PDB file of C-alpha atoms in Angstrom:
ATOM      1  CA  UNK A   1     124.548  82.911  32.225  1.00  0.00           C
ATOM      2  CA  UNK A   2     121.834  79.759  32.866  1.00  0.00           C
ATOM      3  CA  UNK A   3     124.100  78.004  34.641  1.00  0.00           C
ATOM      4  CA  UNK A   4     124.440  80.989  37.031  1.00  0.00           C
ATOM      5  CA  UNK A   5     121.105  81.420  37.834  1.00  0.00           C
ATOM      6  CA  UNK A   6     120.501  77.637  38.611  1.00  0.00           C
ATOM      7  CA  UNK A   7     123.123  77.556  41.043  1.00  0.00           C
ATOM      8  CA  UNK A   8     121.822  80.771  42.644  1.00  0.00           C
ATOM      9  CA  UNK A   9     118.438  79.325  42.688  1.00  0.00           C
ATOM     10  CA  UNK A  10     119.663  76.173  44.078  1.00  0.00           C
ATOM     11  CA  UNK A  11     121.364  77.999  47.316  1.00  0.00           C
ATOM     12  CA  UNK A  12     117.910  80.116  47.763  1.00  0.00           C
ATOM     13  CA  UNK A  13     116.130  77.007  47.706  1.00  0.00           C
ATOM     14  CA  UNK A  14     118.466  74.744  49.992  1.00  0.00           C
ATOM     15  CA  UNK A  15     118.584  77.787  52.277  1.00  0.00           C
ATOM     16  CA  UNK A  16     114.913  77.878  52.672  1.00  0.00           C
ATOM     17  CA  UNK A  17     114.570  73.932  53.176  1.00  0.00           C
ATOM     18  CA  UNK A  18     117.208  74.237  55.900  1.00  0.00           C
ATOM     19  CA  UNK A  19     115.126  77.229  57.647  1.00  0.00           C
ATOM     20  CA  UNK A  20     112.046  75.517  57.209  1.00  0.00           C
ATOM     21  CA  UNK A  21     113.509  72.010  58.676  1.00  0.00           C
ATOM     22  CA  UNK A  22     114.967  73.947  61.458  1.00  0.00           C
ATOM     23  CA  UNK A  23     111.829  75.484  62.520  1.00  0.00           C
ATOM     24  CA  UNK A  24     110.173  72.271  62.327  1.00  0.00           C
ATOM     25  CA  UNK A  25     112.570  70.927  64.460  1.00  0.00           C
ATOM     26  CA  UNK A  26     112.548  73.420  67.032  1.00  0.00           C
ATOM     27  CA  UNK A  27     109.120  73.583  67.483  1.00  0.00           C
ATOM     28  CA  UNK A  28     108.827  69.611  67.923  1.00  0.00           C
ATOM     29  CA  UNK A  29     111.655  69.818  70.687  1.00  0.00           C
ATOM     30  CA  UNK A  30     110.014  72.935  72.340  1.00  0.00           C
ATOM     31  CA  UNK A  31     108.087  70.921  75.052  1.00  0.00           C
ATOM     32  CA  UNK A  32     110.706  68.261  75.538  1.00  0.00           C
ATOM     33  CA  UNK A  33     113.195  71.173  77.020  1.00  0.00           C
ATOM     34  CA  UNK A  34     110.637  72.886  78.981  1.00  0.00           C
ATOM     35  CA  UNK A  35     111.410  75.537  81.744  1.00  0.00           C
ATOM     36  CA  UNK A  36     110.689  74.922  85.170  1.00  0.00           C
ATOM     37  CA  UNK A  37     108.975  77.341  86.960  1.00  0.00           C
ATOM     38  CA  UNK A  38     110.172  78.906  90.576  1.00  0.00           C
ATOM     39  CA  UNK A  39     106.673  78.856  92.478  1.00  0.00           C
ATOM     40  CA  UNK A  40     104.804  75.910  90.421  1.00  0.00           C
ATOM     41  CA  UNK A  41     104.840  72.376  91.273  1.00  0.00           C
ATOM     42  CA  UNK A  42     107.877  70.366  90.208  1.00  0.00           C
ATOM     43  CA  UNK A  43     106.923  67.893  87.809  1.00  0.00           C
ATOM     44  CA  UNK A  44     106.181  64.374  89.457  1.00  0.00           C
ATOM     45  CA  UNK A  45     108.656  61.310  88.456  1.00  0.00           C
ATOM     46  CA  UNK A  46     109.152  57.819  89.470  1.00  0.00           C
ATOM     47  CA  UNK A  47     112.678  56.500  89.307  1.00  0.00           C
ATOM     48  CA  UNK A  48     114.412  53.173  91.054  1.00  0.00           C
ATOM     49  CA  UNK A  49     117.402  53.626  93.536  1.00  0.00           C
ATOM     50  CA  UNK A  50     120.322  51.527  93.414  1.00  0.00           C
ATOM     51  CA  UNK A  51     118.782  48.769  96.131  1.00  0.00           C
ATOM     52  CA  UNK A  52     115.664  48.384  93.925  1.00  0.00           C
ATOM     53  CA  UNK A  53     113.487  50.987  95.796  1.00  0.00           C
ATOM     54  CA  UNK A  54     111.131  53.087  93.586  1.00  0.00           C
ATOM     55  CA  UNK A  55     110.887  56.944  94.721  1.00  0.00           C
ATOM     56  CA  UNK A  56     107.786  58.641  93.676  1.00  0.00           C
ATOM     57  CA  UNK A  57     108.589  62.590  94.036  1.00  0.00           C
ATOM     58  CA  UNK A  58     104.887  63.542  95.262  1.00  0.00           C
ATOM     59  CA  UNK A  59     105.414  61.127  98.027  1.00  0.00           C
ATOM     60  CA  UNK A  60     107.969  63.371  99.984  1.00  0.00           C
ATOM     61  CA  UNK A  61     105.547  65.994 100.593  1.00  0.00           C
ATOM     62  CA  UNK A  62     105.860  67.378 103.986  1.00  0.00           C
ATOM     63  CA  UNK A  63     109.583  67.317 103.295  1.00  0.00           C
ATOM     64  CA  UNK A  64     111.762  69.724 101.329  1.00  0.00           C
ATOM     65  CA  UNK A  65     113.741  67.734  98.456  1.00  0.00           C
ATOM     66  CA  UNK A  66     117.011  68.449  97.164  1.00  0.00           C
ATOM     67  CA  UNK A  67     117.124  66.896  93.539  1.00  0.00           C
ATOM     68  CA  UNK A  68     120.198  67.048  91.864  1.00  0.00           C
ATOM     69  CA  UNK A  69     120.825  65.858  88.369  1.00  0.00           C
ATOM     70  CA  UNK A  70     124.571  64.400  87.475  1.00  0.00           C
ATOM     71  CA  UNK A  71     126.542  61.984  85.605  1.00  0.00           C
ATOM     72  CA  UNK A  72     129.633  60.065  86.962  1.00  0.00           C
ATOM     73  CA  UNK A  73     131.841  61.379  83.887  1.00  0.00           C
ATOM     74  CA  UNK A  74     131.058  65.116  84.677  1.00  0.00           C
ATOM     75  CA  UNK A  75     133.845  66.564  87.039  1.00  0.00           C
ATOM     76  CA  UNK A  76     131.772  69.262  88.686  1.00  0.00           C
ATOM     77  CA  UNK A  77     129.189  66.783  89.619  1.00  0.00           C
ATOM     78  CA  UNK A  78     131.759  64.453  91.424  1.00  0.00           C
ATOM     79  CA  UNK A  79     133.529  67.287  93.210  1.00  0.00           C
ATOM     80  CA  UNK A  80     129.948  68.264  94.741  1.00  0.00           C
ATOM     81  CA  UNK A  81     129.045  64.959  95.951  1.00  0.00           C
ATOM     82  CA  UNK A  82     130.738  64.782  99.212  1.00  0.00           C
ATOM     83  CA  UNK A  83     129.244  68.368 100.161  1.00  0.00           C
ATOM     84  CA  UNK A  84     125.458  66.694  99.224  1.00  0.00           C
ATOM     85  CA  UNK A  85     126.555  63.797 101.405  1.00  0.00           C
ATOM     86  CA  UNK A  86     128.117  65.751 104.279  1.00  0.00           C
ATOM     87  CA  UNK A  87     124.893  68.335 104.522  1.00  0.00           C
ATOM     88  CA  UNK A  88     122.358  65.352 104.106  1.00  0.00           C
ATOM     89  CA  UNK A  89     123.750  64.058 107.145  1.00  0.00           C
ATOM     90  CA  UNK A  90     122.948  67.013 108.838  1.00  0.00           C
ATOM     91  CA  UNK A  91     119.849  67.773 107.592  1.00  0.00           C
ATOM     92  CA  UNK A  92     118.152  64.241 106.769  1.00  0.00           C
ATOM     93  CA  UNK A  93     116.829  64.216 110.606  1.00  0.00           C
ATOM     94  CA  UNK A  94     115.464  67.856 109.561  1.00  0.00           C
ATOM     95  CA  UNK A  95     112.724  66.965 106.945  1.00  0.00           C
ATOM     96  CA  UNK A  96     115.057  67.327 104.136  1.00  0.00           C
ATOM     97  CA  UNK A  97     115.718  64.504 101.558  1.00  0.00           C
ATOM     98  CA  UNK A  98     118.594  64.295  98.788  1.00  0.00           C
ATOM     99  CA  UNK A  99     117.202  62.401  95.419  1.00  0.00           C
ATOM    100  CA  UNK A 100     120.259  62.464  93.110  1.00  0.00           C
ATOM    101  CA  UNK A 101     119.268  61.454  89.633  1.00  0.00           C
ATOM    102  CA  UNK A 102     121.916  60.068  87.502  1.00  0.00           C
ATOM    103  CA  UNK A 103     121.871  60.690  83.665  1.00  0.00           C
ATOM    104  CA  UNK A 104     121.354  57.454  82.054  1.00  0.00           C
ATOM    105  CA  UNK A 105     124.517  55.612  82.650  1.00  0.00           C
ATOM    106  CA  UNK A 106     124.798  52.038  83.552  1.00  0.00           C
ATOM    107  CA  UNK A 107     123.903  50.674  87.140  1.00  0.00           C
ATOM    108  CA  UNK A 108     127.267  49.180  87.137  1.00  0.00           C
ATOM    109  CA  UNK A 109     128.980  52.532  86.647  1.00  0.00           C
ATOM    110  CA  UNK A 110     126.939  54.576  88.893  1.00  0.00           C
ATOM    111  CA  UNK A 111     127.211  51.515  91.766  1.00  0.00           C
ATOM    112  CA  UNK A 112     131.044  51.960  91.436  1.00  0.00           C
ATOM    113  CA  UNK A 113     130.814  55.562  91.891  1.00  0.00           C
ATOM    114  CA  UNK A 114     128.446  55.497  95.007  1.00  0.00           C
ATOM    115  CA  UNK A 115     130.650  53.089  96.965  1.00  0.00           C
ATOM    116  CA  UNK A 116     133.686  54.870  96.194  1.00  0.00           C
ATOM    117  CA  UNK A 117     132.139  58.238  97.132  1.00  0.00           C
ATOM    118  CA  UNK A 118     130.590  56.560 100.324  1.00  0.00           C
ATOM    119  CA  UNK A 119     126.916  58.191  99.417  1.00  0.00           C
ATOM    120  CA  UNK A 120     123.896  57.685 101.703  1.00  0.00           C
ATOM    121  CA  UNK A 121     121.258  59.079 100.108  1.00  0.00           C
ATOM    122  CA  UNK A 122     119.136  57.608  97.391  1.00  0.00           C
ATOM    123  CA  UNK A 123     120.741  57.376  93.992  1.00  0.00           C
ATOM    124  CA  UNK A 124     118.437  57.045  90.824  1.00  0.00           C
ATOM    125  CA  UNK A 125     119.069  56.372  87.160  1.00  0.00           C
ATOM    126  CA  UNK A 126     117.066  58.411  84.713  1.00  0.00           C
ATOM    127  CA  UNK A 127     117.611  55.335  82.422  1.00  0.00           C
ATOM    128  CA  UNK A 128     115.170  56.697  79.324  1.00  0.00           C
ATOM    129  CA  UNK A 129     115.868  60.158  79.919  1.00  0.00           C
ATOM    130  CA  UNK A 130     112.363  61.277  80.513  1.00  0.00           C
ATOM    131  CA  UNK A 131     112.734  62.825  83.965  1.00  0.00           C
ATOM    132  CA  UNK A 132     115.716  64.921  82.430  1.00  0.00           C
ATOM    133  CA  UNK A 133     113.271  66.155  79.557  1.00  0.00           C
ATOM    134  CA  UNK A 134     110.448  66.791  81.923  1.00  0.00           C
ATOM    135  CA  UNK A 135     112.878  69.147  83.679  1.00  0.00           C
ATOM    136  CA  UNK A 136     114.797  70.596  80.713  1.00  0.00           C
ATOM    137  CA  UNK A 137     118.282  69.070  82.258  1.00  0.00           C
ATOM    138  CA  UNK A 138     121.084  70.713  79.948  1.00  0.00           C
ATOM    139  CA  UNK A 139     124.007  70.946  81.161  1.00  0.00           C
ATOM    140  CA  UNK A 140     124.806  68.925  83.933  1.00  0.00           C
ATOM    141  CA  UNK A 141     125.217  69.533  87.208  1.00  0.00           C
ATOM    142  CA  UNK A 142     121.932  70.986  87.861  1.00  0.00           C
ATOM    143  CA  UNK A 143     119.923  71.184  91.413  1.00  0.00           C
ATOM    144  CA  UNK A 144     116.500  72.062  92.004  1.00  0.00           C
ATOM    145  CA  UNK A 145     115.186  72.605  95.524  1.00  0.00           C
ATOM    146  CA  UNK A 146     111.439  71.489  96.186  1.00  0.00           C
ATOM    147  CA  UNK A 147     109.703  72.522  99.240  1.00  0.00           C
ATOM    148  CA  UNK A 148     107.100  70.786 101.416  1.00  0.00           C
ATOM    149  CA  UNK A 149     104.388  71.271  99.280  1.00  0.00           C
ATOM    150  CA  UNK A 150     105.951  70.248  95.984  1.00  0.00           C
ATOM    151  CA  UNK A 151     106.759  73.347  94.421  1.00  0.00           C
ATOM    152  CA  UNK A 152     110.112  74.420  92.971  1.00  0.00           C
ATOM    153  CA  UNK A 153     111.751  76.847  95.392  1.00  0.00           C
ATOM    154  CA  UNK A 154     114.954  77.516  92.992  1.00  0.00           C
ATOM    155  CA  UNK A 155     117.004  75.785  90.364  1.00  0.00           C
ATOM    156  CA  UNK A 156     120.820  76.030  90.318  1.00  0.00           C
ATOM    157  CA  UNK A 157     123.112  75.226  87.192  1.00  0.00           C
ATOM    158  CA  UNK A 158     126.643  74.752  87.931  1.00  0.00           C
ATOM    159  CA  UNK A 159     129.003  73.336  90.855  1.00  0.00           C
ATOM    160  CA  UNK A 160     127.829  73.831  94.048  1.00  0.00           C
ATOM    161  CA  UNK A 161     130.178  74.827  97.127  1.00  0.00           C
ATOM    162  CA  UNK A 162     129.235  73.171 100.449  1.00  0.00           C
ATOM    163  CA  UNK A 163     128.540  76.690 101.809  1.00  0.00           C
ATOM    164  CA  UNK A 164     125.840  76.709  99.031  1.00  0.00           C
ATOM    165  CA  UNK A 165     124.324  73.012  99.475  1.00  0.00           C
ATOM    166  CA  UNK A 166     124.134  74.075 103.419  1.00  0.00           C
ATOM    167  CA  UNK A 167     121.786  77.193 102.372  1.00  0.00           C
ATOM    168  CA  UNK A 168     119.975  75.254  99.810  1.00  0.00           C
ATOM    169  CA  UNK A 169     119.054  72.964 102.389  1.00  0.00           C
ATOM    170  CA  UNK A 170     118.154  75.233 105.131  1.00  0.00           C
ATOM    171  CA  UNK A 171     115.808  76.986 102.515  1.00  0.00           C
ATOM    172  CA  UNK A 172     113.637  74.095 102.113  1.00  0.00           C
ATOM    173  CA  UNK A 173     113.728  72.666 105.271  1.00  0.00           C
ATOM    174  CA  UNK A 174     110.119  72.245 106.748  1.00  0.00           C
TER     175      UNK A 174
END
């Protein structure tokens, strides 16, 4: 009888400890995965592209910015890159900029991918994951449309078609 009580009390104590631990974990990570609100300013960031040039989001005020978070291992990301490149070529002279932010991969892997796909827009690597955390990225791919004032117009999670990329660039064209 005493053994049964001891086992029951131990199980209850373990469940309570897990609940408290989960609550603490969830509260500590709440700010890391904040959601970006449409109509609000996009979190500013500075990242370096594959040529070593710094890109600060706030320096693109006056232009529409198509921010795409991706990775080389992500098949939907790979499939949408040619569409983004095609539309970038159409819209770059109309005030639309593309910033493709890779998910913490090595420069060698990203460079090979960029060369293989023939990408001409800035490709940045978020080496420490801070920009992804600021934007609450999960899962990939995810795209944010930022207007000429620096406000988030829309976010889209999942693979893009070429028609969708064109529509999105039209929406942020200044």
